[in-house]
Amino acid sequence: MAYLKPDKPEKVYVPALRTAKEKGEKLVCLTAYDYPTARIVDEAGVDIILVGDSMGNVIHGYGNTIPVTLDEICSATRAVKRGSSRALLVADMPYGSFHTGDDEAVRNALRLMKDGGAEAVKLEGGRNRVGLVKRLVDEEIPVVAHVGLTPQSVHKMGGYRVQAKTADAAKILIEDAHMLEEAGAFSIVLELVPREVAEIVTAELEISTIGIGAGSACDIQVLVLHDLIGFTFGRQPRFVRQYANVSQVITDAITNWMQDVKSGNYPNEEESYGLPKDVKLVEAKAVKK
Ligand code: KIV
């Protein structure tokens, strides 16, 4: 059987995460929602690409992740799949895609894998999702769990705040993480939790923790690519370290191009096409009746 695009020899599969944890080797994960960013992220050597429902805020401008649809995630996953060949590809299960029964959730997760090309799915929730995680894993669907701040619960939580800040809340989160591991999740996102809590979860679990705003103890760090490269608007959370200002780069490029067009400097001869030398043009005269 011939494959059009063979996996790279160093392709990251699910078991690589456990191996890295055992060796104490840190991995990295970034979001991507389209082909060009997927190519850049994959070729830069990022281990995991997440087609996150953060696309709701980042590329759709919704203000939260609630409206993101399975179709949107599936289409983005297909594009990211085409642009990546090494990283493990994880697709988010958007709000509403796993809330109406396990059969429906399995169908939706399978769609992300079969149509989208995802190699795993991620879903938000603690002990309330343990049964579903087991079911998905039974159906050969690798699952990343997600606890702490779960943006799909923004209305219930009343905003985006650090979670597990009391001893009781931390105990519940740590228990949830254990239950999700037992249910078969191969990794777990810890979002916006105190670094001490993330440290305990990372030490107690055999599966890898993927931290965002959860301190440096986590086995894997994840960021939204657009935050990392300065391609977002508004105030950023304190855990975001901006490594570039892509918005400024784009603005400068557009401004320079506009100036060149208005001054007649664009396009020049090399940026346009002339007739072949042997073609003589006959001027068309206006036909007068
Ligand atoms: O949707 C997303 O991008 C995420 C990450 C921030 C973990 O869930």
Short mmCIF file of C-alpha atoms and ligand atoms in Angstrom, two decimals:
data_model
loop_
_atom_site.label_atom_id
_atom_site.label_comp_id
_atom_site.label_asym_id
_atom_site.label_seq_id
_atom_site.Cartn_x
_atom_site.Cartn_y
_atom_site.Cartn_z
CA MET A 1 0.00 0.00 0.00
CA ALA A 2 1.39 3.41 -0.94
CA TYR A 3 0.81 6.39 1.32
CA LEU A 4 0.74 9.83 -0.28
CA LYS A 5 2.26 11.50 2.76
CA PRO A 6 4.23 9.08 4.92
CA ASP A 7 4.67 9.90 8.59
CA LYS A 8 8.03 11.40 9.45
CA PRO A 9 10.32 8.89 11.17
CA GLU A 10 10.17 10.98 14.34
CA LYS A 11 6.36 11.39 14.19
CA VAL A 12 4.87 11.95 17.66
CA TYR A 13 2.33 9.31 18.67
CA VAL A 14 0.39 9.07 21.94
CA PRO A 15 2.88 6.73 23.73
CA ALA A 16 5.70 9.26 23.16
CA LEU A 17 4.16 11.47 25.85
CA ARG A 18 4.58 8.83 28.56
CA THR A 19 8.12 8.07 27.41
CA ALA A 20 9.02 11.76 27.61
CA LYS A 21 7.53 12.02 31.11
CA GLU A 22 9.49 8.99 32.27
CA LYS A 23 12.69 10.55 30.94
CA GLY A 24 11.83 13.96 32.46
CA GLU A 25 11.84 15.48 28.98
CA LYS A 26 9.59 18.55 28.54
CA LEU A 27 7.31 18.68 25.50
CA VAL A 28 5.54 21.62 23.90
CA CYS A 29 2.09 22.12 22.43
CA LEU A 30 0.68 25.04 20.43
CA THR A 31 -2.66 25.76 18.84
CA ALA A 32 -3.16 26.02 15.08
CA TYR A 33 -6.37 26.51 13.15
CA ASP A 34 -5.19 26.63 9.54
CA TYR A 35 -2.70 25.21 7.00
CA PRO A 36 0.05 27.90 7.05
CA THR A 37 0.31 28.14 10.82
CA ALA A 38 0.20 24.34 11.10
CA ARG A 39 3.15 24.12 8.70
CA ILE A 40 5.16 26.68 10.63
CA VAL A 41 4.37 25.14 14.02
CA ASP A 42 5.07 21.59 12.81
CA GLU A 43 8.28 22.50 11.00
CA ALA A 44 9.49 24.43 14.07
CA GLY A 45 9.40 21.12 15.94
CA VAL A 46 6.40 21.56 18.25
CA ASP A 47 5.37 18.13 19.58
CA ILE A 48 1.59 18.52 19.81
CA ILE A 49 -0.76 20.71 17.78
CA LEU A 50 -4.12 21.49 19.34
CA VAL A 51 -6.98 22.62 17.15
CA GLY A 52 -8.49 24.37 20.13
CA ASP A 53 -11.91 25.87 20.50
CA SER A 54 -9.95 28.97 21.50
CA MET A 55 -10.43 29.63 17.78
CA GLY A 56 -13.76 31.13 18.93
CA ASN A 57 -11.92 34.02 20.60
CA VAL A 58 -8.83 34.11 18.43
CA ILE A 59 -9.97 33.82 14.81
CA HIS A 60 -13.76 34.16 14.92
CA GLY A 61 -13.88 37.09 17.38
CA TYR A 62 -16.80 35.56 19.33
CA GLY A 63 -15.58 36.67 22.77
CA ASN A 64 -15.80 33.12 24.16
CA THR A 65 -15.71 29.50 23.00
CA ILE A 66 -19.41 28.72 23.39
CA PRO A 67 -20.51 29.31 19.75
CA VAL A 68 -17.74 27.20 18.18
CA THR A 69 -19.24 24.33 16.17
CA LEU A 70 -18.08 20.82 15.35
CA ASP A 71 -18.04 21.81 11.66
CA GLU A 72 -15.63 24.67 12.41
CA ILE A 73 -13.29 22.43 14.42
CA CYS A 74 -13.51 19.67 11.80
CA SER A 75 -12.70 21.99 8.90
CA ALA A 76 -9.79 23.56 10.80
CA THR A 77 -8.49 20.10 11.76
CA ARG A 78 -8.46 19.02 8.10
CA ALA A 79 -6.41 22.09 7.18
CA VAL A 80 -4.01 21.56 10.09
CA LYS A 81 -3.66 17.89 9.16
CA ARG A 82 -2.60 18.88 5.64
CA GLY A 83 -0.03 21.27 7.09
CA SER A 84 1.54 18.94 9.65
CA SER A 85 3.33 15.63 9.56
CA ARG A 86 5.30 15.28 12.79
CA ALA A 87 3.24 16.70 15.66
CA LEU A 88 0.52 14.74 17.42
CA LEU A 89 -2.75 16.28 16.23
CA VAL A 90 -5.40 16.85 18.92
CA ALA A 91 -8.84 18.32 18.14
CA ASP A 92 -11.01 19.99 20.74
CA MET A 93 -14.56 18.80 21.26
CA PRO A 94 -16.54 22.05 21.17
CA TYR A 95 -19.35 23.02 23.54
CA GLY A 96 -22.47 21.00 22.75
CA SER A 97 -20.65 18.20 20.93
CA PHE A 98 -20.41 15.87 23.95
CA HIS A 99 -23.25 17.05 26.19
CA THR A 100 -26.25 15.22 24.76
CA GLY A 101 -25.32 11.61 25.38
CA ASP A 102 -22.32 9.34 25.03
CA ASP A 103 -23.36 7.89 21.64
CA GLU A 104 -23.58 11.36 20.13
CA ALA A 105 -20.22 12.29 21.71
CA VAL A 106 -18.59 9.17 20.24
CA ARG A 107 -20.06 9.96 16.82
CA ASN A 108 -18.69 13.51 17.00
CA ALA A 109 -15.26 12.40 18.21
CA LEU A 110 -15.11 9.81 15.41
CA ARG A 111 -15.95 12.55 12.91
CA LEU A 112 -13.00 14.62 14.15
CA MET A 113 -10.77 11.59 13.62
CA LYS A 114 -12.20 10.22 10.36
CA ASP A 115 -13.07 13.47 8.55
CA GLY A 116 -10.68 15.82 10.33
CA GLY A 117 -7.68 13.54 10.68
CA ALA A 118 -7.33 14.16 14.42
CA GLU A 119 -5.24 11.63 16.30
CA ALA A 120 -6.85 12.40 19.65
CA VAL A 121 -9.63 14.56 21.05
CA LYS A 122 -9.69 16.90 24.05
CA LEU A 123 -12.70 17.56 26.20
CA GLU A 124 -13.34 19.77 29.21
CA GLY A 125 -14.64 18.48 32.53
CA GLY A 126 -13.78 16.63 35.72
CA ARG A 127 -15.51 13.69 37.42
CA ASN A 128 -18.72 14.42 35.47
CA ARG A 129 -16.93 13.28 32.29
CA VAL A 130 -15.29 10.11 33.64
CA GLY A 131 -17.92 7.78 32.11
CA LEU A 132 -17.63 9.49 28.74
CA VAL A 133 -13.82 9.37 28.75
CA LYS A 134 -13.98 5.59 29.45
CA ARG A 135 -16.44 5.12 26.61
CA LEU A 136 -14.34 7.11 24.13
CA VAL A 137 -11.20 5.23 25.11
CA ASP A 138 -13.11 1.92 24.70
CA GLU A 139 -13.91 3.04 21.15
CA GLU A 140 -10.17 3.52 20.40
CA ILE A 141 -10.36 7.30 20.65
CA PRO A 142 -7.37 8.73 22.56
CA VAL A 143 -8.54 11.41 24.99
CA VAL A 144 -6.90 14.48 26.53
CA ALA A 145 -8.84 15.65 29.60
CA HIS A 146 -9.03 19.31 30.67
CA VAL A 147 -9.59 20.60 34.22
CA GLY A 148 -9.08 23.83 36.15
CA LEU A 149 -10.42 26.75 34.17
CA THR A 150 -12.69 25.21 31.58
CA PRO A 151 -13.69 28.09 29.27
CA GLN A 152 -16.83 26.27 28.08
CA SER A 153 -18.16 26.77 31.66
CA VAL A 154 -17.60 30.56 31.49
CA HIS A 155 -21.22 31.35 32.30
CA LYS A 156 -21.32 28.97 35.27
CA MET A 157 -17.92 30.16 36.55
CA GLY A 158 -18.79 33.83 35.96
CA GLY A 159 -15.54 34.71 34.20
CA TYR A 160 -12.00 33.49 33.65
CA ARG A 161 -10.43 33.14 37.09
CA VAL A 162 -7.71 31.03 38.64
CA GLN A 163 -9.27 27.77 39.88
CA ALA A 164 -8.50 25.42 42.80
CA LYS A 165 -7.34 28.25 45.05
CA THR A 166 -8.69 26.79 48.30
CA ALA A 167 -7.53 23.54 49.91
CA ASP A 168 -10.98 22.00 49.31
CA ALA A 169 -11.10 23.04 45.65
CA ALA A 170 -7.53 21.82 45.11
CA LYS A 171 -8.42 18.43 46.65
CA ILE A 172 -11.38 18.09 44.29
CA LEU A 173 -9.25 18.99 41.25
CA ILE A 174 -6.52 16.51 42.24
CA GLU A 175 -9.16 13.78 42.72
CA ASP A 176 -10.70 14.64 39.35
CA ALA A 177 -7.31 14.33 37.68
CA HIS A 178 -6.81 10.85 39.21
CA MET A 179 -10.29 9.77 38.10
CA LEU A 180 -9.69 10.95 34.54
CA GLU A 181 -6.37 9.11 34.45
CA GLU A 182 -8.11 5.93 35.65
CA ALA A 183 -10.79 6.45 33.01
CA GLY A 184 -8.06 6.21 30.37
CA ALA A 185 -7.18 9.80 29.41
CA PHE A 186 -3.59 9.79 28.12
CA SER A 187 -2.94 13.39 29.15
CA ILE A 188 -4.64 16.21 31.02
CA VAL A 189 -4.71 19.97 30.52
CA LEU A 190 -4.39 22.01 33.73
CA GLU A 191 -5.59 25.51 32.93
CA LEU A 192 -5.15 28.47 35.29
CA VAL A 193 -4.46 26.60 38.52
CA PRO A 194 -1.91 27.48 41.22
CA ARG A 195 1.54 26.11 40.41
CA GLU A 196 1.60 24.13 43.70
CA VAL A 197 -1.57 22.26 42.68
CA ALA A 198 -0.18 21.57 39.20
CA GLU A 199 3.02 20.27 40.80
CA ILE A 200 1.08 17.75 42.91
CA VAL A 201 -1.00 16.55 39.96
CA THR A 202 2.11 16.21 37.80
CA ALA A 203 3.94 14.25 40.49
CA GLU A 204 1.00 11.96 41.33
CA LEU A 205 -0.17 11.13 37.82
CA GLU A 206 1.56 8.78 35.40
CA ILE A 207 0.01 10.57 32.43
CA SER A 208 1.41 13.91 31.25
CA THR A 209 0.05 17.20 32.47
CA ILE A 210 -0.27 19.97 29.89
CA GLY A 211 -0.07 23.30 31.66
CA ILE A 212 -1.38 26.70 30.66
CA GLY A 213 -1.13 29.28 33.42
CA ALA A 214 -0.25 26.42 35.76
CA GLY A 215 3.48 26.93 36.40
CA SER A 216 6.59 25.18 35.23
CA ALA A 217 6.18 21.77 36.88
CA CYS A 218 3.81 20.51 34.18
CA ASP A 219 5.21 17.91 31.79
CA ILE A 220 4.09 19.86 28.73
CA GLN A 221 3.45 23.58 28.21
CA VAL A 222 0.71 24.78 25.88
CA LEU A 223 -0.02 28.28 24.62
CA VAL A 224 -2.35 29.77 22.06
CA LEU A 225 -0.03 30.51 19.12
CA HIS A 226 -1.63 33.90 18.44
CA ASP A 227 -0.85 35.02 22.03
CA LEU A 228 2.78 33.88 21.74
CA ILE A 229 3.35 35.79 18.50
CA GLY A 230 1.37 38.92 19.37
CA PHE A 231 -1.46 38.43 16.89
CA THR A 232 -4.34 39.10 19.30
CA PHE A 233 -6.12 42.13 20.68
CA GLY A 234 -6.71 43.31 24.24
CA ARG A 235 -5.04 42.53 27.54
CA GLN A 236 -3.26 39.21 27.82
CA PRO A 237 -3.30 36.98 30.91
CA ARG A 238 -0.10 37.09 32.99
CA PHE A 239 1.09 33.65 31.85
CA VAL A 240 1.41 34.81 28.23
CA ARG A 241 4.95 35.68 27.21
CA GLN A 242 4.80 37.46 23.84
CA TYR A 243 7.80 36.50 21.68
CA ALA A 244 6.92 38.59 18.61
CA ASN A 245 4.62 41.35 17.45
CA VAL A 246 3.06 39.90 14.34
CA SER A 247 0.19 42.41 14.38
CA GLN A 248 2.78 45.19 14.00
CA VAL A 249 4.62 43.28 11.24
CA ILE A 250 1.35 42.93 9.30
CA THR A 251 0.37 46.57 9.87
CA ASP A 252 3.79 47.76 8.66
CA ALA A 253 3.60 45.57 5.53
CA ILE A 254 0.10 46.83 4.65
CA THR A 255 1.07 50.48 5.28
CA ASN A 256 4.16 50.19 3.08
CA TRP A 257 2.20 48.51 0.28
CA MET A 258 -0.52 51.19 0.39
CA GLN A 259 2.12 53.93 0.19
CA ASP A 260 3.77 52.21 -2.78
CA VAL A 261 0.46 51.87 -4.66
CA LYS A 262 -0.47 55.50 -4.05
CA SER A 263 2.97 56.77 -5.09
CA GLY A 264 3.00 54.63 -8.26
CA ASN A 265 5.89 52.56 -6.95
CA TYR A 266 3.88 49.31 -7.04
CA PRO A 267 3.71 47.32 -9.25
CA ASN A 268 6.95 47.97 -11.17
CA GLU A 269 7.91 46.33 -14.50
CA GLU A 270 9.29 43.22 -12.87
CA GLU A 271 6.05 42.81 -10.99
CA SER A 272 3.93 42.92 -14.16
CA TYR A 273 3.89 41.19 -17.57
CA GLY A 274 4.83 42.62 -20.98
CA LEU A 275 3.84 41.38 -24.40
CA PRO A 276 6.30 39.09 -26.26
CA LYS A 277 8.73 41.24 -28.33
CA ASP A 278 7.35 40.09 -31.72
CA VAL A 279 3.79 41.13 -30.93
CA LYS A 280 2.85 44.50 -32.43
CA LEU A 281 -0.21 46.12 -31.02
CA VAL A 282 -2.65 47.83 -33.31
CA GLU A 283 -4.35 50.63 -31.48
CA ALA A 284 -8.06 50.14 -31.34
CA LYS A 285 -9.86 53.20 -32.61
CA ALA A 286 -13.19 54.14 -31.18
CA VAL A 287 -15.81 53.11 -33.72
CA LYS A 288 -17.99 56.09 -34.57
CA LYS A 289 -21.41 55.46 -35.94
O1 KIV B 1 -8.85 25.77 23.12
C1 KIV B 1 -7.66 25.84 23.47
O2 KIV B 1 -6.82 26.41 22.78
C2 KIV B 1 -7.29 25.20 24.72
C3 KIV B 1 -5.91 25.42 25.23
C4 KIV B 1 -5.77 26.80 25.72
C5 KIV B 1 -5.53 24.40 26.23
O3 KIV B 1 -8.09 24.55 25.31
#
